[in-house]
Coordinates of C-alpha atoms in Angstrom, one line a residue:
Chain Y
M58 CA 144.5 130.5 104.5
P59 CA 140.8 131.3 105.2
S60 CA 139.3 129.9 108.3
L61 CA 136.2 127.7 108.4
A62 CA 134.1 130.6 109.7
Q63 CA 135.0 132.7 106.7
L64 CA 134.1 129.9 104.3
A65 CA 130.8 129.0 105.9
Q66 CA 127.6 130.8 105.0
P67 CA 126.9 133.7 107.3
N68 CA 124.2 133.0 109.9
Q69 CA 120.8 133.9 108.7
D70 CA 117.7 134.6 110.8
Y71 CA 115.6 133.2 108.0
S72 CA 114.8 129.7 109.3
Y73 CA 113.2 130.3 112.6
G74 CA 112.2 127.3 114.7
F75 CA 114.4 124.6 113.1
L76 CA 112.1 123.9 110.1
D77 CA 112.7 125.7 106.9
A78 CA 110.1 128.0 105.4
F79 CA 108.9 125.5 102.9
A80 CA 108.3 122.9 105.6
K81 CA 106.4 125.3 107.7
R82 CA 104.3 126.5 104.8
E83 CA 103.4 122.9 104.0
L84 CA 102.4 122.2 107.6
R85 CA 100.4 125.3 108.0
R86 CA 98.5 124.7 104.8
R87 CA 97.7 121.2 105.8
M88 CA 96.6 122.4 109.2
L89 CA 94.2 124.9 107.6
K90 CA 92.8 122.1 105.5
A91 CA 92.5 119.9 108.6
I92 CA 90.6 122.6 110.5
A93 CA 88.3 123.1 107.6
L94 CA 87.4 119.4 107.6
P95 CA 87.2 118.5 111.2
G96 CA 88.4 114.9 111.9
Y97 CA 89.6 114.4 108.3
Q98 CA 93.2 113.0 108.1
V99 CA 95.2 115.2 105.9
P100 CA 98.4 113.7 104.5
Y101 CA 101.5 115.9 104.8
A102 CA 105.2 115.8 104.0
S103 CA 106.6 114.8 107.4
R104 CA 110.2 116.1 107.8
E105 CA 113.2 114.6 109.4
L106 CA 113.8 115.9 112.9
P107 CA 116.7 115.2 115.3
I108 CA 114.4 112.8 117.3
A109 CA 113.2 109.4 116.1
R110 CA 109.9 108.9 114.3
G111 CA 107.4 107.6 116.9
W112 CA 108.8 109.9 119.6
G113 CA 106.6 112.9 118.9
T114 CA 107.9 114.1 115.6
G115 CA 104.3 114.8 114.4
G116 CA 103.5 117.0 117.3
L117 CA 106.9 118.6 117.3
Q118 CA 106.6 119.7 113.6
V119 CA 103.2 121.3 114.3
T120 CA 104.5 123.0 117.4
L121 CA 107.6 124.3 115.6
S122 CA 105.6 125.6 112.7
L123 CA 103.1 127.4 115.0
A124 CA 105.4 128.8 117.7
G125 CA 106.2 132.5 117.5
P126 CA 108.5 134.5 119.8
N127 CA 105.5 135.6 121.9
D128 CA 104.2 132.1 122.6
T129 CA 104.5 130.2 125.9
V130 CA 104.9 126.5 125.4
K131 CA 104.0 123.7 127.8
V132 CA 105.0 120.1 126.9
I133 CA 103.4 117.1 128.7
D134 CA 104.0 113.4 128.4
Q135 CA 101.4 111.1 130.1
G136 CA 100.4 114.1 132.2
A137 CA 103.9 114.8 133.4
D138 CA 105.9 117.9 132.6
D139 CA 109.2 116.4 133.9
S140 CA 109.4 113.0 132.1
V141 CA 112.4 112.5 129.8
N142 CA 110.4 112.8 126.6
A143 CA 108.6 116.0 127.7
A144 CA 111.8 117.6 129.0
N145 CA 113.7 116.8 125.8
L146 CA 111.0 118.2 123.6
R147 CA 110.6 121.3 125.7
R148 CA 114.3 122.0 125.7
F149 CA 114.5 121.5 121.9
I150 CA 111.5 123.8 121.3
S151 CA 112.8 126.5 123.5
R152 CA 116.3 126.4 122.0
M153 CA 115.0 126.5 118.5
T154 CA 112.4 129.2 118.9
G155 CA 113.4 131.0 122.0
V156 CA 109.8 130.8 123.4
A157 CA 109.1 130.9 127.1
T158 CA 108.1 127.6 128.7
T159 CA 105.8 126.9 131.5
T160 CA 104.1 124.1 133.4
D161 CA 101.0 126.1 134.0
T162 CA 98.2 125.0 131.7
N163 CA 96.4 128.4 131.9
A164 CA 99.6 130.3 131.1
A165 CA 100.5 128.4 128.0
S166 CA 99.4 129.5 124.6
L167 CA 100.6 126.3 122.9
I168 CA 100.5 122.9 124.6
Q169 CA 102.1 119.8 123.1
S170 CA 101.0 116.6 124.7
R171 CA 101.3 112.9 124.6
H172 CA 98.5 110.7 126.0
R173 CA 96.7 113.3 128.1
I174 CA 94.6 116.5 128.0
P175 CA 95.2 118.7 131.0
E176 CA 92.7 118.5 133.9
E177 CA 92.1 122.3 133.8
R178 CA 89.9 123.5 131.0
L179 CA 91.6 125.1 128.1
N180 CA 90.4 128.5 126.9
E181 CA 89.7 130.2 123.7
G182 CA 93.0 131.0 121.8
Q183 CA 94.9 128.1 123.3
V184 CA 96.2 125.4 121.0
L185 CA 96.6 121.8 122.1
V186 CA 98.9 119.7 119.9
L187 CA 98.5 115.9 120.4
Q188 CA 101.2 113.4 119.3
V189 CA 99.6 110.5 117.5
P190 CA 101.2 107.1 116.9
D191 CA 98.4 105.6 114.8
P192 CA 95.9 108.1 113.2
E193 CA 93.7 105.4 111.6
P194 CA 90.7 104.5 113.8
L195 CA 89.6 101.8 111.2
R196 CA 93.0 100.0 111.4
G197 CA 91.5 97.3 113.6
V198 CA 88.6 96.5 111.2
Q199 CA 90.2 97.3 107.9
P200 CA 94.0 96.8 107.6
D201 CA 94.0 97.9 104.0
I202 CA 94.6 101.7 104.1
S203 CA 93.1 102.4 100.7
R204 CA 90.0 100.5 101.6
A205 CA 89.9 102.4 104.9
R206 CA 90.0 105.6 103.0
Q207 CA 87.0 104.5 100.9
M208 CA 85.2 103.7 104.1
H209 CA 85.9 107.2 105.4
A210 CA 84.6 108.6 102.1
D211 CA 81.4 106.7 102.4
A212 CA 81.2 107.4 106.2
D213 CA 80.9 103.7 106.4
Y214 CA 81.8 103.2 110.1
A215 CA 79.3 100.4 111.0
L216 CA 82.1 97.8 111.7
M217 CA 83.3 99.9 114.7
W218 CA 80.0 98.9 116.4
L219 CA 80.9 95.3 115.8
G220 CA 84.0 95.9 117.9
L221 CA 81.8 97.4 120.7
Y222 CA 79.4 94.4 120.5
E223 CA 82.4 92.1 120.9
Q224 CA 83.6 94.0 124.0
L225 CA 80.2 93.8 125.6
V226 CA 79.8 90.1 124.8
R227 CA 83.2 89.2 126.2
Y228 CA 83.6 91.6 129.1
G229 CA 80.2 93.1 129.7
R230 CA 81.4 96.6 129.2
F231 CA 83.5 98.7 126.8
V232 CA 87.1 97.9 127.7
Q233 CA 89.0 100.0 125.1
G234 CA 91.1 102.2 127.5
A235 CA 92.8 104.7 125.2
S236 CA 92.2 106.0 121.6
Y237 CA 88.5 105.6 122.1
P238 CA 87.1 106.3 118.6
V239 CA 84.9 109.4 118.3
I240 CA 82.7 110.9 115.5
V241 CA 83.7 114.5 114.9
H242 CA 81.2 117.1 113.6
Q243 CA 78.7 114.3 112.8
R244 CA 81.0 113.2 109.9
Y245 CA 84.4 111.7 110.4
L246 CA 85.5 108.9 112.6
M247 CA 88.6 110.0 114.5
S248 CA 91.1 108.4 116.8
P249 CA 91.7 111.0 119.5
S250 CA 95.3 109.7 120.0
P251 CA 95.9 107.4 123.0
I252 CA 94.3 109.7 125.6
P253 CA 92.4 107.8 128.2
R254 CA 88.6 107.6 128.0
W255 CA 88.6 110.1 130.8
D256 CA 89.9 112.8 128.5
T257 CA 87.8 111.9 125.4
P258 CA 84.7 114.1 126.4
S259 CA 87.1 117.1 126.9
L260 CA 87.2 117.4 123.1
H261 CA 83.5 117.9 122.8
Q262 CA 82.5 121.6 122.3
A263 CA 85.9 122.6 123.6
A264 CA 86.9 126.3 123.5
H265 CA 90.4 125.5 122.3
L266 CA 91.8 124.2 119.0
T267 CA 93.1 120.7 119.0
L268 CA 95.7 119.6 116.4
L269 CA 96.6 115.9 116.1
S270 CA 99.7 115.0 114.1
A271 CA 101.3 111.6 113.4
G272 CA 104.9 112.2 112.1
R273 CA 105.6 108.6 111.2
E274 CA 102.2 108.0 109.4
K275 CA 102.4 111.5 107.9
R276 CA 98.8 112.4 108.7
L277 CA 97.4 115.4 110.7
Y278 CA 93.8 116.2 111.7
A279 CA 92.1 118.7 113.9
V280 CA 89.2 119.4 116.1
P281 CA 88.3 123.1 115.8
P282 CA 86.9 125.1 118.7
Y283 CA 83.3 124.4 119.6
T284 CA 82.9 121.2 117.5
D285 CA 80.8 118.3 118.4
V286 CA 82.8 115.2 119.4
Y287 CA 80.8 112.1 120.3
P288 CA 82.4 108.8 121.4
I289 CA 80.8 105.9 119.6
E290 CA 78.3 103.9 121.7
F291 CA 75.1 101.9 121.4
A292 CA 71.7 103.5 121.7
D293 CA 71.1 101.5 124.9
V294 CA 74.7 101.0 126.3
Y295 CA 76.6 104.2 126.8
F296 CA 80.2 105.3 126.7
Q297 CA 81.6 105.6 130.2
V298 CA 84.8 107.2 131.5
E299 CA 87.1 105.4 133.9
D300 CA 85.7 105.3 137.4
Q301 CA 88.0 107.5 139.6
S302 CA 85.7 107.6 142.6
G303 CA 87.2 106.6 145.9
R304 CA 90.7 107.4 144.7
V305 CA 92.4 110.1 146.6
C306 CA 95.6 111.8 145.5
M307 CA 98.4 111.0 147.9
I308 CA 100.0 114.5 147.4
T309 CA 97.0 116.9 147.3
G310 CA 94.2 114.9 148.8
A311 CA 92.0 115.7 145.8
G312 CA 89.6 113.3 144.2
N313 CA 87.8 112.7 140.9
K314 CA 90.7 113.6 138.7
F315 CA 92.6 111.1 136.4
M316 CA 94.9 109.2 138.8
D317 CA 98.2 107.3 138.3
E318 CA 98.1 104.1 140.3
L319 CA 101.3 103.4 142.4
P320 CA 101.2 99.8 143.6
Q321 CA 102.8 99.2 147.0
T322 CA 104.7 96.2 148.3
D323 CA 101.9 95.2 150.6
G324 CA 99.5 94.8 147.7
T325 CA 97.6 98.0 148.1
S326 CA 97.8 101.0 145.8
L327 CA 98.4 104.7 146.3
Y328 CA 97.0 107.2 143.8
R329 CA 98.5 110.4 142.4
I330 CA 96.9 112.9 140.0
S331 CA 98.5 112.3 136.6
D332 CA 98.6 116.0 135.6
T333 CA 101.7 117.2 137.4
G334 CA 101.2 120.9 136.5
Y335 CA 97.8 120.7 138.2
I336 CA 99.4 119.1 141.3
E337 CA 102.0 121.9 141.4
K338 CA 99.2 124.5 141.5
L339 CA 97.1 122.7 144.1
V340 CA 100.1 122.3 146.4
K341 CA 101.0 126.0 146.1
Q342 CA 97.4 126.9 146.9
Q343 CA 97.4 124.6 149.9
R344 CA 100.6 126.3 151.2
G345 CA 98.9 129.6 150.9
E346 CA 101.0 130.9 148.0
A347 CA 99.5 132.8 145.1
A348 CA 98.3 130.3 142.5
H349 CA 95.5 130.5 140.0
V350 CA 93.9 127.1 139.8
G351 CA 91.7 127.0 136.7
E352 CA 88.3 125.4 136.3
T353 CA 88.6 121.7 135.6
Y354 CA 86.7 119.5 133.1
Y355 CA 85.4 117.3 136.0
D356 CA 84.3 119.0 139.3
E357 CA 85.0 117.7 142.8
A358 CA 82.1 115.4 142.6
G359 CA 83.3 113.9 139.3
Q360 CA 80.6 115.7 137.2
F361 CA 81.6 116.6 133.7
Y362 CA 81.2 120.3 132.9
H363 CA 78.8 119.8 130.0
A364 CA 75.9 118.5 132.0
G365 CA 74.2 115.5 130.3
F366 CA 77.1 114.7 127.9
L367 CA 78.0 111.6 130.0
K368 CA 74.9 109.6 130.5
S369 CA 74.0 108.2 133.9
T370 CA 76.2 105.4 135.2
Q371 CA 73.5 103.8 137.4
G372 CA 71.4 102.8 134.4
N373 CA 74.4 101.4 132.7
S374 CA 75.6 99.2 135.6
A375 CA 72.1 97.6 135.8
R376 CA 72.3 97.2 132.0
S377 CA 75.6 95.5 132.0
A378 CA 74.3 93.1 134.6
D379 CA 71.5 92.2 132.2
F380 CA 73.8 91.7 129.3
S381 CA 76.8 90.3 131.1
P382 CA 78.2 87.6 128.8
R383 CA 78.6 84.4 130.9
V384 CA 76.2 85.1 133.7
G385 CA 72.6 84.2 133.1
Q386 CA 73.3 83.5 129.5
D387 CA 70.6 80.8 129.2
A388 CA 68.1 82.9 131.1
D389 CA 68.3 86.1 129.0
Chain B
M78 CA 50.3 74.2 104.7
Q79 CA 47.8 74.3 101.9
T80 CA 49.0 73.0 98.6
L81 CA 48.0 75.1 95.6
P82 CA 47.2 73.8 92.2
P83 CA 49.9 74.3 89.6
Q84 CA 49.5 77.7 87.9
L85 CA 51.3 79.8 85.4
I86 CA 53.8 82.1 87.0
T87 CA 53.1 85.6 85.9
A88 CA 55.1 87.5 88.5
R89 CA 58.4 89.0 87.5
P90 CA 61.4 86.9 88.3
L91 CA 63.2 88.0 91.5
L92 CA 66.6 87.8 90.0
A93 CA 67.4 88.2 86.3
A94 CA 70.9 88.0 84.9
R95 CA 71.4 88.6 81.2
N96 CA 74.4 87.8 79.1
L97 CA 77.0 87.8 81.9
T98 CA 80.6 87.6 80.8
R99 CA 83.6 87.7 83.0
R100 CA 87.2 87.5 81.7
Y101 CA 90.4 87.2 83.7
G102 CA 93.1 88.2 81.2
S103 CA 92.7 85.8 78.3
I104 CA 90.7 83.4 80.3
V105 CA 86.9 83.6 79.8
A106 CA 85.6 82.4 83.2
V107 CA 81.9 83.1 82.4
D108 CA 80.7 83.3 78.9
D109 CA 77.3 84.7 78.0
V110 CA 75.4 83.2 80.9
S111 CA 71.7 84.2 81.4
L112 CA 69.5 83.1 84.2
V113 CA 66.3 83.9 86.1
V114 CA 65.2 82.9 89.5
Y115 CA 61.7 83.4 91.0
S116 CA 60.8 83.9 94.6
G117 CA 60.7 80.7 96.5
E118 CA 62.4 78.8 93.8
T119 CA 65.8 77.1 94.0
L120 CA 68.2 76.9 91.1
G121 CA 71.1 74.5 91.1
I122 CA 74.3 75.1 89.2
V123 CA 76.4 72.1 88.5
G124 CA 79.6 71.6 86.7
E125 CA 83.2 70.5 87.1
S126 CA 85.9 72.5 88.8
G127 CA 86.8 75.6 86.8
S128 CA 83.5 75.6 84.9
G129 CA 82.7 79.1 86.1
K130 CA 80.0 78.3 88.6
S131 CA 81.6 80.0 91.6
T132 CA 82.4 83.1 89.4
V133 CA 78.7 83.3 88.5
L134 CA 77.9 83.4 92.2
R135 CA 80.5 86.0 92.9
L136 CA 79.0 88.2 90.1
L137 CA 75.5 87.7 91.5
N138 CA 76.7 88.6 95.0
L139 CA 78.1 91.8 93.4
E140 CA 81.6 91.1 94.7
E141 CA 83.0 91.9 91.3
P142 CA 81.6 93.6 88.2
A143 CA 80.8 91.6 85.1
D144 CA 82.7 92.7 81.9
E145 CA 79.4 92.4 80.0
G146 CA 75.8 91.8 80.9
Q147 CA 73.5 93.0 83.7
V148 CA 71.8 91.8 86.8
T149 CA 68.5 93.0 88.2
L150 CA 67.0 92.2 91.5
N151 CA 63.3 92.8 92.0
V152 CA 63.4 94.4 95.4
P153 CA 61.8 97.7 96.5
G154 CA 63.8 100.6 95.0
Y155 CA 66.0 98.7 92.7
G156 CA 63.5 96.8 90.5
D157 CA 64.7 98.0 87.1
T158 CA 68.3 99.0 88.0
N159 CA 71.2 97.1 86.6
L160 CA 73.0 96.4 89.9
F161 CA 76.4 96.7 88.3
S162 CA 75.7 100.3 87.5
L163 CA 75.1 101.3 91.1
E164 CA 77.5 103.4 93.2
R165 CA 79.8 101.4 95.5
F166 CA 77.9 102.4 98.6
Q167 CA 74.5 101.6 97.2
R168 CA 75.7 98.3 95.8
R169 CA 76.9 97.4 99.3
Q170 CA 73.5 98.3 100.7
V171 CA 71.8 96.0 98.2
Q172 CA 74.3 93.2 99.0
I173 CA 73.8 93.6 102.8
R174 CA 70.0 93.9 102.8
H175 CA 68.9 91.6 100.0
I176 CA 71.5 89.0 99.3
G177 CA 72.8 86.4 101.7
I178 CA 75.7 84.0 100.9
V179 CA 77.2 80.9 102.4
Y180 CA 80.6 80.0 101.2
Q181 CA 82.2 76.6 101.0
N182 CA 85.1 77.8 103.2
P183 CA 83.9 79.4 106.4
H184 CA 87.0 81.6 106.5
Q185 CA 85.6 83.4 103.5
G186 CA 82.3 84.2 105.1
L187 CA 83.1 84.6 108.8
R188 CA 85.4 86.7 110.9
M189 CA 87.3 84.2 112.8
R190 CA 88.3 86.5 115.6
V191 CA 84.7 87.7 116.2
T192 CA 82.2 85.6 118.2
S193 CA 79.6 83.6 116.3
S194 CA 76.8 85.9 117.5
G195 CA 78.9 88.9 116.6
N196 CA 79.3 87.5 113.1
V197 CA 75.5 87.3 112.8
A198 CA 75.0 90.7 114.4
E199 CA 77.4 92.2 111.9
R200 CA 74.7 92.1 109.2
L201 CA 72.3 94.1 111.3
I202 CA 75.0 96.5 112.4
L203 CA 75.9 97.1 108.7
A204 CA 72.2 97.7 108.0
G205 CA 72.3 100.4 110.7
E206 CA 71.0 98.8 113.9
R207 CA 72.6 100.5 117.0
R208 CA 70.8 98.9 119.9
Y209 CA 72.7 96.2 121.7
A210 CA 69.7 94.4 123.1
T211 CA 68.2 94.2 119.6
L212 CA 71.4 92.9 118.1
R213 CA 71.7 90.3 120.8
E214 CA 68.1 89.1 120.3
A215 CA 68.3 89.1 116.5
A216 CA 71.6 87.1 116.6
R217 CA 70.0 84.6 118.9
D218 CA 66.9 84.3 116.8
S219 CA 68.8 83.8 113.5
L220 CA 71.1 81.3 115.1
A221 CA 68.1 79.4 116.4
V222 CA 66.6 79.3 112.9
S223 CA 69.7 77.8 111.5
E224 CA 69.6 75.2 114.4
F225 CA 72.9 76.3 115.9
P226 CA 73.4 75.3 119.6
L227 CA 72.7 78.6 121.4
E228 CA 74.9 77.8 124.4
R229 CA 77.8 78.2 122.1
M230 CA 76.7 81.5 120.4
D231 CA 79.5 83.5 122.0
D232 CA 82.3 81.1 121.0
L233 CA 84.7 82.0 118.3
P234 CA 84.0 80.3 115.0
A235 CA 87.5 78.9 115.0
K236 CA 86.5 76.7 118.0
L237 CA 83.4 75.3 116.2
S238 CA 83.1 72.2 114.1
G239 CA 82.7 72.5 110.4
G240 CA 79.0 71.9 110.4
M241 CA 78.4 74.5 113.1
Q242 CA 80.5 77.0 111.2
Q243 CA 78.3 76.5 108.2
R244 CA 75.2 77.1 110.4
V245 CA 76.8 80.3 111.6
Q246 CA 77.3 81.4 108.0
L247 CA 73.7 80.5 107.2
A248 CA 72.4 82.4 110.3
K249 CA 74.5 85.4 109.1
A250 CA 73.1 85.1 105.6
I251 CA 69.5 85.0 106.6
A252 CA 69.7 87.5 109.5
L253 CA 68.1 90.3 107.5
K254 CA 65.6 88.0 105.7
P255 CA 67.2 88.5 102.3
A256 CA 65.3 88.0 99.1
L257 CA 68.1 86.0 97.5
L258 CA 70.2 83.3 99.1
L259 CA 73.4 82.1 97.5
L260 CA 74.9 78.8 98.5
D261 CA 78.4 78.1 97.3
E262 CA 79.1 74.4 97.9
P263 CA 77.5 74.7 101.3
T264 CA 78.1 71.1 102.4
T265 CA 81.3 70.2 100.7
G266 CA 83.9 69.2 103.2
L267 CA 81.4 68.0 105.8
D268 CA 81.0 64.4 106.6
V269 CA 77.9 62.6 105.3
S270 CA 75.8 62.7 108.5
V271 CA 76.5 66.4 109.2
Q272 CA 75.9 67.1 105.5
A273 CA 72.4 65.5 105.9
L274 CA 71.6 67.6 108.9
V275 CA 72.7 70.9 107.2
L276 CA 70.7 69.9 104.1
D277 CA 67.7 69.3 106.4
T278 CA 68.0 72.8 107.8
L279 CA 68.2 74.3 104.3
M280 CA 65.1 72.4 103.2
R281 CA 63.2 73.6 106.2
L282 CA 64.2 77.2 105.4
Q283 CA 63.0 76.7 101.8
R284 CA 59.7 75.6 103.1
E285 CA 59.2 78.3 105.7
R286 CA 60.5 81.3 103.9
Q287 CA 60.0 82.3 100.3
I288 CA 63.7 82.9 99.6
A289 CA 65.0 82.5 96.1
T290 CA 68.0 80.3 96.3
I291 CA 70.9 79.5 94.0
V292 CA 72.9 76.6 95.1
V293 CA 76.3 75.8 93.5
S294 CA 77.6 72.3 93.9
H295 CA 79.5 69.5 92.1
D296 CA 77.6 67.1 94.3
L297 CA 74.6 65.9 92.4
G298 CA 73.0 64.5 95.5
V299 CA 72.9 68.0 97.0
I300 CA 71.4 69.5 93.8
R301 CA 68.8 66.7 93.6
T302 CA 67.8 67.4 97.2
L303 CA 67.6 71.2 97.1
A304 CA 67.1 72.4 93.5
D305 CA 63.9 72.7 91.5
R306 CA 65.7 73.6 88.4
V307 CA 69.3 72.9 87.4
M308 CA 71.8 74.5 85.1
V309 CA 74.8 72.6 83.9
M310 CA 77.9 74.6 83.2
R311 CA 81.1 73.8 81.3
R312 CA 84.0 76.1 80.4
G313 CA 82.0 79.1 81.4
R314 CA 79.0 78.3 79.2
V315 CA 75.6 76.8 80.1
V316 CA 75.4 73.5 78.2
E317 CA 72.0 72.3 79.5
Q318 CA 69.2 73.5 81.8
G319 CA 65.8 72.3 82.9
L320 CA 63.9 70.7 85.7
T321 CA 66.1 68.9 88.1
D322 CA 64.6 65.4 87.6
Q323 CA 64.5 65.9 83.9
V324 CA 68.1 66.9 83.5
L325 CA 69.6 64.4 86.0
D326 CA 67.4 61.4 84.9
D327 CA 67.4 62.1 81.2
P328 CA 70.5 64.2 80.4
Q329 CA 70.7 65.3 76.7
H330 CA 74.1 66.9 76.4
P331 CA 77.0 64.5 76.3
Y332 CA 78.8 66.4 79.1
T333 CA 75.8 66.1 81.3
Q334 CA 75.5 62.4 80.6
Q335 CA 79.1 62.0 81.5
L336 CA 78.6 64.0 84.7
V337 CA 75.5 62.0 85.8
H338 CA 77.2 58.7 85.1
A339 CA 80.5 59.6 86.8
K340 CA 80.1 57.7 90.0
L341 CA 82.7 56.0 92.0

């Protein structure tokens, strides 16, 4: 009687990286289209993966169809390399493709991320893959997808400014913390996935390629290298990133990076840099070990590396006092 | 204001609709309706429920296309164009810039989760205004013109009374100083005293701005107060039209006679 091994198909090297050739061809074609139309959401045939939809299947499919044997992959979740989600995805990717993995942003050729862009500047040739839960930036103002697609076709994005108006009237400032909508290449409105406002400017004229993929919603879109990405704002009230000044990292002592807040029992808070790969390198450097710490998007003083991209905060705080909703309403 | 002697109108009508027909399946909601409205004039449309008067208004607001017929609006750039033949985007531009509408039900005309001033500012935002200070000022001005209490301009419409909601709708409709104002049963559902106040505001607007207005109502009192001319509709057709006093005091068509004499 033949054994099961004899009856089964012999192992083939054909399907590299879990996805079959057809799936990878589909994804690569869609990615090319997405890169050709910056910010445009390209529908694609999202495949089943051994993780649940909504846990990074979009990003994972892109990573699997791009990764080759010579790649080095870094996976981050909320800035951390060691959270459960990131660790699971990293192990899966390395098992399926055999690629090397790293936590060093500068050493990675392919970075899959959820909710963060690394603090260190990405370089030409690097690819950032962002996992996207909801690709449609117009969802809030137009729940009907087919109408929303018409609005994209007409570049009819005016209603987004109504949302900004409401935020200013009610809170005196823009309060949207993540997924802050941006206009890509002066054409398409794009949700940059739930990265904090802090990371949104990093997409502007970036040297690297960003691919954003939503596995559940079956849409992917891209920001090619050196593309204009502008957050939406008023002509007289500007987009601002989260204020990180005065926060000092409890591990490295560094400031002006995106911090995680750790509330303490006595009511105070400690702060820690959210990008764990960056902490790792800073700590090594402080111990005197060899570590190459790359240039960051924001310098020690909190200045963004494209001078003038973020407009002055002083003017804006005075402005928000003028327009604050409940104070001095009758006077203004 | 100086009163001018009566004279023959030689200007082109602001709005001209010719042979409008709209069918929903086998139902003919609007059957061969033509109308003209001049600048500064108010046309009333009366008729029973289901007579097609609201459908006419929806067609004139370019919300849906007519099956037959055309609509022209004498505004710069679009004078001779049949508005139904415009592209979607252009049609929306005409709708935003040149046509204002007040619905009977505020839920149709307002975003209930957006503040009242935001609802008014929306019009300017849609027309391309991107300065917050300007939006704020324009919203306040427009709300003031429609006699809305300004201390409540940042409240949600859901928290306002019915009369105030209608004032927000009116402020929104006139925010961009449109050439044409459409009123779809603007005071139905308001109690009599509030109704009188809203009608007061509308009449003041008529005097101050040369807006062409079409008011649809089944309330003959509202029509008598606001309209210069009146059109009586029944089963999608126009059965009688003429000057308001003439039609309401000396109705010729049996249906109009019945309508005028139907009082509780």
